[in-house]
Amino acid sequence: MVQGSRELAFKILYDIFSNQAFSNISIKKHLSKEINPKEENLVREIVYGVLENDLYLNYIISRASKIPLRKIHPKILIILKIGIYQLVFMDRIPSSAAVNESVKLAKVHGHKGTIAFVNGVLRNISRSKEKFMEIDEKDRLSYISIKYSHPKWLVDRWIKEFGEEFTESLCRENNSYSKLNIRVNTLKINKYELKNRLEGHGFKIKEGKYCHDILIIENPLRLTETEEYRLGYFIIQDESSALVGQIMNPNEGSVVLDLCSAPGGKATHIAQIMKNKGKILSMDFYEHRIRLIEDNAKRLGIDIIEAFTGDATKFNKSLKNIADYVLVDAPCSGFGLIRRKPEIKWYRREEDIEELTKIQRNILNNAKEYLKVGGILIYSTCTIEKDENINMVNQFIEENKNFRLVNFEDLVKGLEEEESMKHGFIQLYPHIHNTDGFFIAKMIKER
């Protein structure tokens, strides 16, 4: 039996909140192929809407409920959030439907008392929405944190790093819908032919702004069920991530070492740029993630990738001086992905950043030994944190005088205003570039 969209949204959110599951994985686990596209869209909208606005929803509940947040059962709290999200953010859904459907959920997952509680709180909010939504704007830190539902410590950190106006724009954009990007597999098809084929299936498509091989899909539902996906004509990859291979720009026949490779999006792109000629050594820590690299390579028709397990933080003497190019796509805080995985902002703590910088520094110090003289080292992250990005690279260059940053402005279109490319690095931001938040630096080993 196909479950209702709100029941599915509840189960997914409960999985995320109670098990620290990732939203994309939990959605995939809970959604069956029998669900119709309209219902699936509603499930996704509610799940991502609640995750994006979690702190704001808590704030509204705390103002509308006589019971403190900490005393509300986790399941009932989720039901309230599902209801309030619809009341506040989804104008097309009648208030009566938002309330009644939430009460139905409370009947399944609560008891007589909680049913009345859910009904009372939601009806209270629906009668006086503006009153409960109001936030004091005088305390700008608290206002931005609550309004855009970002942890206070993170907003405070960003205001100190980037300023208040920048931070508010960033937080606002982090709560917006990010369109799905795909990278065309030019080993099998050209960009325009694939665009025409997918448009023939009813997909609305634009070309990427910065990366040659990227298409942006406006309505991606069921995209991976197409014949084009099965045949390996494309892979899902954000434009910012695809710039890594484009900026590396490896020669055919090269040896490339990708130290933190899974699921293999960057490795397969590098193979594509090399026309499937040469060798790519793809390392990852987990065995099950090695299979992801192998499966992607197989579907895309790439046979130059050798995937193997290994710990990038530990020096591997068998890799010394082996590579013409080394990619360190480092483990990071992931704050550049908040649009796609809004739960990231709740999973991270400030002290994690310091721990991650130790890991990143360790991996970079190993990576330099694997590179031949004259070779290229790419360092990338999917975060916007300076300590993990430009500060990390500057410290590495300071400690390793045989490395220098390399100009790559001729390799990227549409970012001419980014002067930093002349100096060998770029930082992308969601609210400025409409990509994931991403950092890429290109260095050469001179001796």
PDB file of N, CA and C in Angstrom, residues 320-375:
ATOM      1  N   LYS A 320      54.865   6.899  -3.306  1.00  0.00           N
ATOM      2  CA  LYS A 320      55.821   8.018  -3.357  1.00  0.00           C
ATOM      3  C   LYS A 320      56.243   8.312  -4.803  1.00  0.00           C
ATOM      4  N   ASN A 321      56.147   9.584  -5.179  1.00  0.00           N
ATOM      5  CA  ASN A 321      56.550  10.081  -6.510  1.00  0.00           C
ATOM      6  C   ASN A 321      55.858   9.360  -7.667  1.00  0.00           C
ATOM      7  N   ILE A 322      54.632   8.886  -7.450  1.00  0.00           N
ATOM      8  CA  ILE A 322      53.965   8.062  -8.467  1.00  0.00           C
ATOM      9  C   ILE A 322      53.148   8.879  -9.463  1.00  0.00           C
ATOM     10  N   ALA A 323      52.687  10.076  -9.042  1.00  0.00           N
ATOM     11  CA  ALA A 323      51.619  10.740  -9.797  1.00  0.00           C
ATOM     12  C   ALA A 323      52.059  12.022 -10.491  1.00  0.00           C
ATOM     13  N   ASP A 324      51.477  12.242 -11.670  1.00  0.00           N
ATOM     14  CA  ASP A 324      51.623  13.519 -12.373  1.00  0.00           C
ATOM     15  C   ASP A 324      50.673  14.561 -11.789  1.00  0.00           C
ATOM     16  N   TYR A 325      49.554  14.068 -11.271  1.00  0.00           N
ATOM     17  CA  TYR A 325      48.543  14.932 -10.650  1.00  0.00           C
ATOM     18  C   TYR A 325      48.028  14.238  -9.398  1.00  0.00           C
ATOM     19  N   VAL A 326      47.857  15.014  -8.332  1.00  0.00           N
ATOM     20  CA  VAL A 326      47.234  14.483  -7.107  1.00  0.00           C
ATOM     21  C   VAL A 326      46.046  15.374  -6.751  1.00  0.00           C
ATOM     22  N   LEU A 327      44.924  14.730  -6.474  1.00  0.00           N
ATOM     23  CA  LEU A 327      43.738  15.446  -6.009  1.00  0.00           C
ATOM     24  C   LEU A 327      43.481  15.127  -4.544  1.00  0.00           C
ATOM     25  N   VAL A 328      43.422  16.180  -3.734  1.00  0.00           N
ATOM     26  CA  VAL A 328      42.978  16.053  -2.342  1.00  0.00           C
ATOM     27  C   VAL A 328      41.629  16.765  -2.241  1.00  0.00           C
ATOM     28  N   ASP A 329      40.561  16.004  -2.402  1.00  0.00           N
ATOM     29  CA  ASP A 329      39.211  16.538  -2.172  1.00  0.00           C
ATOM     30  C   ASP A 329      38.895  16.205  -0.720  1.00  0.00           C
ATOM     31  N   ALA A 330      39.302  17.096   0.158  1.00  0.00           N
ATOM     32  CA  ALA A 330      39.467  16.763   1.578  1.00  0.00           C
ATOM     33  C   ALA A 330      38.140  16.612   2.328  1.00  0.00           C
ATOM     34  N   PRO A 331      38.138  15.727   3.337  1.00  0.00           N
ATOM     35  CA  PRO A 331      36.999  15.702   4.270  1.00  0.00           C
ATOM     36  C   PRO A 331      36.875  17.091   4.893  1.00  0.00           C
ATOM     37  N   CYS A 332      35.657  17.603   4.986  1.00  0.00           N
ATOM     38  CA  CYS A 332      35.500  18.986   5.455  1.00  0.00           C
ATOM     39  C   CYS A 332      34.174  19.156   6.182  1.00  0.00           C
ATOM     40  N   SER A 333      33.929  20.368   6.651  1.00  0.00           N
ATOM     41  CA  SER A 333      32.699  20.643   7.405  1.00  0.00           C
ATOM     42  C   SER A 333      31.455  20.557   6.538  1.00  0.00           C
ATOM     43  N   GLY A 334      31.606  20.692   5.218  1.00  0.00           N
ATOM     44  CA  GLY A 334      30.475  20.524   4.304  1.00  0.00           C
ATOM     45  C   GLY A 334      29.494  21.679   4.289  1.00  0.00           C
ATOM     46  N   PHE A 335      29.894  22.840   4.824  1.00  0.00           N
ATOM     47  CA  PHE A 335      28.943  23.953   4.921  1.00  0.00           C
ATOM     48  C   PHE A 335      28.577  24.558   3.566  1.00  0.00           C
ATOM     49  N   GLY A 336      29.281  24.151   2.517  1.00  0.00           N
ATOM     50  CA  GLY A 336      28.892  24.590   1.176  1.00  0.00           C
ATOM     51  C   GLY A 336      27.710  23.827   0.613  1.00  0.00           C
ATOM     52  N   LEU A 337      27.307  22.753   1.297  1.00  0.00           N
ATOM     53  CA  LEU A 337      26.236  21.882   0.788  1.00  0.00           C
ATOM     54  C   LEU A 337      24.913  22.068   1.520  1.00  0.00           C
ATOM     55  N   ILE A 338      24.786  23.112   2.322  1.00  0.00           N
ATOM     56  CA  ILE A 338      23.588  23.268   3.160  1.00  0.00           C
ATOM     57  C   ILE A 338      22.315  23.340   2.314  1.00  0.00           C
ATOM     58  N   ARG A 339      22.392  23.910   1.101  1.00  0.00           N
ATOM     59  CA  ARG A 339      21.189  23.949   0.248  1.00  0.00           C
ATOM     60  C   ARG A 339      20.703  22.541  -0.089  1.00  0.00           C
ATOM     61  N   ARG A 340      21.647  21.620  -0.285  1.00  0.00           N
ATOM     62  CA  ARG A 340      21.275  20.255  -0.688  1.00  0.00           C
ATOM     63  C   ARG A 340      21.057  19.337   0.508  1.00  0.00           C
ATOM     64  N   LYS A 341      21.818  19.570   1.567  1.00  0.00           N
ATOM     65  CA  LYS A 341      21.714  18.725   2.767  1.00  0.00           C
ATOM     66  C   LYS A 341      21.578  19.635   3.988  1.00  0.00           C
ATOM     67  N   PRO A 342      20.390  20.214   4.188  1.00  0.00           N
ATOM     68  CA  PRO A 342      20.237  21.213   5.260  1.00  0.00           C
ATOM     69  C   PRO A 342      20.535  20.686   6.651  1.00  0.00           C
ATOM     70  N   GLU A 343      20.466  19.364   6.820  1.00  0.00           N
ATOM     71  CA  GLU A 343      20.738  18.796   8.146  1.00  0.00           C
ATOM     72  C   GLU A 343      22.197  18.960   8.564  1.00  0.00           C
ATOM     73  N   ILE A 344      23.086  19.214   7.600  1.00  0.00           N
ATOM     74  CA  ILE A 344      24.515  19.389   7.912  1.00  0.00           C
ATOM     75  C   ILE A 344      24.719  20.469   8.975  1.00  0.00           C
ATOM     76  N   LYS A 345      23.952  21.544   8.883  1.00  0.00           N
ATOM     77  CA  LYS A 345      24.159  22.662   9.826  1.00  0.00           C
ATOM     78  C   LYS A 345      23.823  22.271  11.259  1.00  0.00           C
ATOM     79  N   TRP A 346      23.010  21.234  11.438  1.00  0.00           N
ATOM     80  CA  TRP A 346      22.664  20.780  12.794  1.00  0.00           C
ATOM     81  C   TRP A 346      23.613  19.696  13.290  1.00  0.00           C
ATOM     82  N   TYR A 347      24.278  18.998  12.364  1.00  0.00           N
ATOM     83  CA  TYR A 347      25.151  17.885  12.761  1.00  0.00           C
ATOM     84  C   TYR A 347      26.536  18.348  13.199  1.00  0.00           C
ATOM     85  N   ARG A 348      26.975  19.492  12.684  1.00  0.00           N
ATOM     86  CA  ARG A 348      28.332  19.969  12.967  1.00  0.00           C
ATOM     87  C   ARG A 348      28.401  20.806  14.244  1.00  0.00           C
ATOM     88  N   ARG A 349      29.561  20.733  14.918  1.00  0.00           N
ATOM     89  CA  ARG A 349      29.857  21.609  16.059  1.00  0.00           C
ATOM     90  C   ARG A 349      31.079  22.455  15.691  1.00  0.00           C
ATOM     91  N   GLU A 350      31.259  23.551  16.364  1.00  0.00           N
ATOM     92  CA  GLU A 350      32.371  24.443  16.014  1.00  0.00           C
ATOM     93  C   GLU A 350      33.718  23.749  16.193  1.00  0.00           C
ATOM     94  N   GLU A 351      33.826  22.917  17.219  1.00  0.00           N
ATOM     95  CA  GLU A 351      35.108  22.233  17.458  1.00  0.00           C
ATOM     96  C   GLU A 351      35.455  21.232  16.352  1.00  0.00           C
ATOM     97  N   ASP A 352      34.446  20.812  15.570  1.00  0.00           N
ATOM     98  CA  ASP A 352      34.710  19.898  14.450  1.00  0.00           C
ATOM     99  C   ASP A 352      35.656  20.531  13.436  1.00  0.00           C
ATOM    100  N   ILE A 353      35.546  21.844  13.257  1.00  0.00           N
ATOM    101  CA  ILE A 353      36.350  22.524  12.238  1.00  0.00           C
ATOM    102  C   ILE A 353      37.832  22.390  12.551  1.00  0.00           C
ATOM    103  N   GLU A 354      38.194  22.579  13.816  1.00  0.00           N
ATOM    104  CA  GLU A 354      39.602  22.439  14.212  1.00  0.00           C
ATOM    105  C   GLU A 354      40.095  21.005  13.997  1.00  0.00           C
ATOM    106  N   GLU A 355      39.248  20.033  14.336  1.00  0.00           N
ATOM    107  CA  GLU A 355      39.615  18.622  14.132  1.00  0.00           C
ATOM    108  C   GLU A 355      39.806  18.328  12.648  1.00  0.00           C
ATOM    109  N   LEU A 356      38.913  18.863  11.818  1.00  0.00           N
ATOM    110  CA  LEU A 356      38.995  18.626  10.376  1.00  0.00           C
ATOM    111  C   LEU A 356      40.246  19.252   9.774  1.00  0.00           C
ATOM    112  N   THR A 357      40.656  20.426  10.265  1.00  0.00           N
ATOM    113  CA  THR A 357      41.864  21.055   9.719  1.00  0.00           C
ATOM    114  C   THR A 357      43.108  20.208   9.993  1.00  0.00           C
ATOM    115  N   LYS A 358      43.125  19.505  11.117  1.00  0.00           N
ATOM    116  CA  LYS A 358      44.250  18.597  11.408  1.00  0.00           C
ATOM    117  C   LYS A 358      44.298  17.464  10.389  1.00  0.00           C
ATOM    118  N   ILE A 359      43.130  16.921  10.073  1.00  0.00           N
ATOM    119  CA  ILE A 359      43.045  15.835   9.084  1.00  0.00           C
ATOM    120  C   ILE A 359      43.464  16.345   7.707  1.00  0.00           C
ATOM    121  N   GLN A 360      42.959  17.508   7.323  1.00  0.00           N
ATOM    122  CA  GLN A 360      43.281  18.088   6.013  1.00  0.00           C
ATOM    123  C   GLN A 360      44.778  18.341   5.867  1.00  0.00           C
ATOM    124  N   ARG A 361      45.386  18.886   6.921  1.00  0.00           N
ATOM    125  CA  ARG A 361      46.823  19.181   6.897  1.00  0.00           C
ATOM    126  C   ARG A 361      47.629  17.890   6.743  1.00  0.00           C
ATOM    127  N   ASN A 362      47.192  16.877   7.452  1.00  0.00           N
ATOM    128  CA  ASN A 362      47.841  15.565   7.405  1.00  0.00           C
ATOM    129  C   ASN A 362      47.787  14.977   5.993  1.00  0.00           C
ATOM    130  N   ILE A 363      46.605  15.031   5.374  1.00  0.00           N
ATOM    131  CA  ILE A 363      46.436  14.475   4.022  1.00  0.00           C
ATOM    132  C   ILE A 363      47.286  15.251   3.016  1.00  0.00           C
ATOM    133  N   LEU A 364      47.294  16.577   3.120  1.00  0.00           N
ATOM    134  CA  LEU A 364      48.110  17.396   2.210  1.00  0.00           C
ATOM    135  C   LEU A 364      49.593  17.065   2.339  1.00  0.00           C
ATOM    136  N   ASN A 365      50.048  16.872   3.563  1.00  0.00           N
ATOM    137  CA  ASN A 365      51.465  16.562   3.779  1.00  0.00           C
ATOM    138  C   ASN A 365      51.849  15.195   3.222  1.00  0.00           C
ATOM    139  N   ASN A 366      50.914  14.267   3.184  1.00  0.00           N
ATOM    140  CA  ASN A 366      51.167  12.987   2.516  1.00  0.00           C
ATOM    141  C   ASN A 366      51.111  13.153   1.001  1.00  0.00           C
ATOM    142  N   ALA A 367      50.129  13.923   0.539  1.00  0.00           N
ATOM    143  CA  ALA A 367      49.910  14.099  -0.902  1.00  0.00           C
ATOM    144  C   ALA A 367      51.140  14.658  -1.606  1.00  0.00           C
ATOM    145  N   LYS A 368      51.840  15.584  -0.945  1.00  0.00           N
ATOM    146  CA  LYS A 368      53.002  16.223  -1.588  1.00  0.00           C
ATOM    147  C   LYS A 368      54.087  15.203  -1.918  1.00  0.00           C
ATOM    148  N   GLU A 369      54.156  14.118  -1.123  1.00  0.00           N
ATOM    149  CA  GLU A 369      55.180  13.089  -1.343  1.00  0.00           C
ATOM    150  C   GLU A 369      54.827  12.167  -2.507  1.00  0.00           C
ATOM    151  N   TYR A 370      53.540  12.119  -2.862  1.00  0.00           N
ATOM    152  CA  TYR A 370      53.092  11.215  -3.932  1.00  0.00           C
ATOM    153  C   TYR A 370      53.249  11.845  -5.315  1.00  0.00           C
ATOM    154  N   LEU A 371      53.543  13.148  -5.331  1.00  0.00           N
ATOM    155  CA  LEU A 371      53.584  13.906  -6.577  1.00  0.00           C
ATOM    156  C   LEU A 371      54.999  13.965  -7.144  1.00  0.00           C
ATOM    157  N   LYS A 372      55.108  13.758  -8.453  1.00  0.00           N
ATOM    158  CA  LYS A 372      56.397  13.928  -9.129  1.00  0.00           C
ATOM    159  C   LYS A 372      56.764  15.410  -9.160  1.00  0.00           C
ATOM    160  N   VAL A 373      58.054  15.699  -9.302  1.00  0.00           N
ATOM    161  CA  VAL A 373      58.485  17.085  -9.510  1.00  0.00           C
ATOM    162  C   VAL A 373      57.876  17.567 -10.824  1.00  0.00           C
ATOM    163  N   GLY A 374      57.316  18.777 -10.795  1.00  0.00           N
ATOM    164  CA  GLY A 374      56.618  19.303 -11.972  1.00  0.00           C
ATOM    165  C   GLY A 374      55.144  18.938 -12.002  1.00  0.00           C
ATOM    166  N   GLY A 375      54.729  18.133 -11.032  1.00  0.00           N
ATOM    167  CA  GLY A 375      53.337  17.683 -10.980  1.00  0.00           C
ATOM    168  C   GLY A 375      52.405  18.720 -10.365  1.00  0.00           C
TER     169      GLY A 375
END
